[in-house]
Short mmCIF file of C-alpha atoms in Angstrom, two decimals:
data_model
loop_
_atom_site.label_atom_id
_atom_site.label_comp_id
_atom_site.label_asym_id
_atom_site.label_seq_id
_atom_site.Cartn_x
_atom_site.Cartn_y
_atom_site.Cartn_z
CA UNK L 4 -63.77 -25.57 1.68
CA UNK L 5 -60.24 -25.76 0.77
CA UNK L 6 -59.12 -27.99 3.10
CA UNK L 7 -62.11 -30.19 1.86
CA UNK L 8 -60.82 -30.38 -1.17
CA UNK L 9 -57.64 -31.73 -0.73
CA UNK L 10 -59.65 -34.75 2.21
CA UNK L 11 -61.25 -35.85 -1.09
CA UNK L 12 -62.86 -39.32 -1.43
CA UNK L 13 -59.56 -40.74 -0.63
CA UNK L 14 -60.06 -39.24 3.48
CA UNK L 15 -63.17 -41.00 3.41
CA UNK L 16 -62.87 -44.20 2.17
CA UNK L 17 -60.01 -44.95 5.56
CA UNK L 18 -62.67 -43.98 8.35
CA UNK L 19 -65.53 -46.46 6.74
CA UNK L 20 -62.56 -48.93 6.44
CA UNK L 21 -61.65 -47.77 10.14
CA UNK L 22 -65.07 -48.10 11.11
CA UNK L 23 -65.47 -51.67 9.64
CA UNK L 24 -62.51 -52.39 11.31
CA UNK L 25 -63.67 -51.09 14.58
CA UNK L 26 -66.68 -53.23 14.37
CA UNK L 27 -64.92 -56.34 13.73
CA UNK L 28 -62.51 -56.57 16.39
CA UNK L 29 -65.35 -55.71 18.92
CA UNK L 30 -68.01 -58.68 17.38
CA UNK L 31 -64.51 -60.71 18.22
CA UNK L 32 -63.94 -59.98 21.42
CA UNK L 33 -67.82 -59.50 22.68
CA UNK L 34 -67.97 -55.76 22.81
CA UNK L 35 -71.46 -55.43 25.09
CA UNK L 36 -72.88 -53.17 22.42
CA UNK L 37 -71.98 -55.34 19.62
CA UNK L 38 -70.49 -53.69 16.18
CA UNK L 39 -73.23 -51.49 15.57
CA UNK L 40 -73.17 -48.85 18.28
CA UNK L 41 -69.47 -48.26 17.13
CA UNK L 42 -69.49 -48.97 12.86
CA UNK L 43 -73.12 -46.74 12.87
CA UNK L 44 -71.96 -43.02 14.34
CA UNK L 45 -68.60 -43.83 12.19
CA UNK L 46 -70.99 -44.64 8.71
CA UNK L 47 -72.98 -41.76 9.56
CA UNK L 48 -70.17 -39.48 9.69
CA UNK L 49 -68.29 -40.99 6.82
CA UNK L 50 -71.87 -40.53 4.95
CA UNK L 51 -71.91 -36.90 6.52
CA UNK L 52 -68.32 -36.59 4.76
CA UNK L 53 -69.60 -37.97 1.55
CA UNK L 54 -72.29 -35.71 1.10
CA UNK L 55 -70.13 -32.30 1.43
CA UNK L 56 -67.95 -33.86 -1.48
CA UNK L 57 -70.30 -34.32 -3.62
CA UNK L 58 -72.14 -31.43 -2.46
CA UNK L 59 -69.00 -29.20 -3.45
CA UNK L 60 -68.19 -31.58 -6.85
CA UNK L 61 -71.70 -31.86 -8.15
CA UNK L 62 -73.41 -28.29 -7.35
CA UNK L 63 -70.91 -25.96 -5.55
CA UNK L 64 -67.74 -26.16 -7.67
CA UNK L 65 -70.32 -26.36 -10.87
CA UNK L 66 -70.19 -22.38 -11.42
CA UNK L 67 -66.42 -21.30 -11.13
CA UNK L 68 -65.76 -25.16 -13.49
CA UNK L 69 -67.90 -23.44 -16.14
CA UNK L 70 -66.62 -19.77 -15.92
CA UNK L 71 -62.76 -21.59 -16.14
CA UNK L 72 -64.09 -23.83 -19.07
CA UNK L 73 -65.31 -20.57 -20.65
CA UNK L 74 -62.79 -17.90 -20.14
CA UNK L 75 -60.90 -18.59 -23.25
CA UNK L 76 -63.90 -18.77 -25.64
CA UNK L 77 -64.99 -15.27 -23.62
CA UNK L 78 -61.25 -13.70 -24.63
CA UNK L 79 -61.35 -15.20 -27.95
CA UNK L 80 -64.80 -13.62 -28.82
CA UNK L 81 -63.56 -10.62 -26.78
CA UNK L 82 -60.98 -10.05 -29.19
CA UNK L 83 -63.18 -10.77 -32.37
CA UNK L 84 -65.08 -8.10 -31.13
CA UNK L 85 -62.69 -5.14 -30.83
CA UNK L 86 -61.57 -6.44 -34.15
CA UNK L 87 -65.10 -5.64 -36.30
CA UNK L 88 -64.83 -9.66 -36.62
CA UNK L 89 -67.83 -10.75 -34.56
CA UNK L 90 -71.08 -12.21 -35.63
CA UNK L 91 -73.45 -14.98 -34.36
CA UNK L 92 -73.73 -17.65 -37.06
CA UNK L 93 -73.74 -16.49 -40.93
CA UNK L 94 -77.59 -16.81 -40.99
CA UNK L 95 -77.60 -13.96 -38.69
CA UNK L 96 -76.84 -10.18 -40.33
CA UNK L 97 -73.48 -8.64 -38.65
CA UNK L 98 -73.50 -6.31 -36.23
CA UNK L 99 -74.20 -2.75 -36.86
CA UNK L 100 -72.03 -0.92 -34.16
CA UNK L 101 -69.54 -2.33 -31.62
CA UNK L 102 -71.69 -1.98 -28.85
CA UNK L 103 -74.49 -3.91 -30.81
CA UNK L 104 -71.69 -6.58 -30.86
CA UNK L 105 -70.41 -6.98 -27.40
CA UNK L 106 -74.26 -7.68 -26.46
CA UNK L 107 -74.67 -10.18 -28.98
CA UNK L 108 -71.31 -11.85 -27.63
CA UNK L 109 -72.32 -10.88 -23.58
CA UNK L 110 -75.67 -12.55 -24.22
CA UNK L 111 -74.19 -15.51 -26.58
CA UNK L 112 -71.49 -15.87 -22.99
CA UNK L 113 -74.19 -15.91 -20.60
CA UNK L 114 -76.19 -18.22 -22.82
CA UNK L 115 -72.57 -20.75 -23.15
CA UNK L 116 -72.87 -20.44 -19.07
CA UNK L 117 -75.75 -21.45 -18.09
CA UNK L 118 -76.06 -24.26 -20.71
CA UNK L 119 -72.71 -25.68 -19.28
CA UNK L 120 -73.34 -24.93 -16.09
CA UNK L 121 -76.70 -27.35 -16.25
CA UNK L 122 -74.86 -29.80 -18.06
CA UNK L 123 -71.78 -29.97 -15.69
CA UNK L 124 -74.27 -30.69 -12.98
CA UNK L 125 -74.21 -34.11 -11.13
CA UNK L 126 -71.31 -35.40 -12.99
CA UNK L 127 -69.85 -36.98 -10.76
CA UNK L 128 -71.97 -40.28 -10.02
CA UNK L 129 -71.75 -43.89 -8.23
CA UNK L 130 -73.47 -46.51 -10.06
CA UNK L 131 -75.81 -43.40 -11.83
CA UNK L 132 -76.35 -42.02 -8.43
CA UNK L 133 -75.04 -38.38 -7.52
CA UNK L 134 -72.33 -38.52 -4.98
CA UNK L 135 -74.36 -36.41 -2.28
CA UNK L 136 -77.04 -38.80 -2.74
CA UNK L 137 -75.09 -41.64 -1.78
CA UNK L 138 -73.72 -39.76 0.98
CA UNK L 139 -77.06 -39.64 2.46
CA UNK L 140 -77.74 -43.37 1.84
CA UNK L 141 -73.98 -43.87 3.93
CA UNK L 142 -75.54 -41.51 6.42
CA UNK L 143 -79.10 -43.09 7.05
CA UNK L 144 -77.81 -46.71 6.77
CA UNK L 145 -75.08 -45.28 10.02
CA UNK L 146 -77.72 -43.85 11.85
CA UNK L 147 -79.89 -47.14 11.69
CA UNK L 148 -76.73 -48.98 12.29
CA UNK L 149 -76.57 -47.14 15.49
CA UNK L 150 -80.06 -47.48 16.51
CA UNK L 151 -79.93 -51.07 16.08
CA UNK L 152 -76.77 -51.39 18.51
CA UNK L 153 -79.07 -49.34 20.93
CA UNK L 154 -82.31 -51.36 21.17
CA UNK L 155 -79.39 -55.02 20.74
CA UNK L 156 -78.05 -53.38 23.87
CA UNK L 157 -81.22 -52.29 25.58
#
């Protein structure tokens, strides 16, 4: 996927223009199948295209942002740890032993984790609806597209 991520939304956005384009210049010069049997497989695989970005921004990428989000929070509490420093909150009594401590901060960690890790997914939205999602809309709207040009042509 790392030559995904540097396509971005920006390698998308020139084949639906191409494909708009496309379907243009054939309504103008009376293309048999009309605009739709060339803009719908080019929608459907910008749509296609849309939906692995946001599949890899809004649910793929999610785990590795959080763990790179947390790493200094992990050393930090790492080193209050080896220090005799650590404790949950002051309502809670210290640690008795250092191993007593590293589980309170390993479980505290995991607990950070998979709070941000819910919270980080979907984030990235158009018009309040997840990227994917909308690359599934691009997709089905391409594929009827397409199956319109068919039955115009039939």
């Amino acid at each position: 996927m790392i030559i995904w991520r540097g396509w971005g939304i920006l390698g998308v956005l020139p084949l639906m223009a191409f494909g708009l384009g496309v379907a243009l210049w054939t309504e103008a010069f009376g293309f048999s199948g009309g605009p739709w049997l060339v803009s719908g497989p080019l929608a459907a695989l910008a749509g296609a295209g849309v939906y692995l970005l946001g599949r890899e921004l809004n649910v793929r990428g999610v785990p590795a942002k959080a763990h790179q989000m947390l790493a200094a929070r992990r050393a930090e509490r790492q080193h209050l740890v080896a220090s005799g420093q650590f404790r949950l909150s002051p309502q809670h009594p210290a640690p008795r032993s250092l191993q007593e401590a590293q589980s309170q901060a390993d479980e505290l960690h995991q607990h950070e984790q998979a709070y941000l890790s819910q919270n980080l997914r979907n984030r990235h939205t158009f018009f309040f609806i997840p990227v994917q999602y909308v690359g599934l809309i691009t997709a089905g709207i391409g594929v009827v597209m397409a199956l319109f040009g068919v039955v115009e042509n039939w």
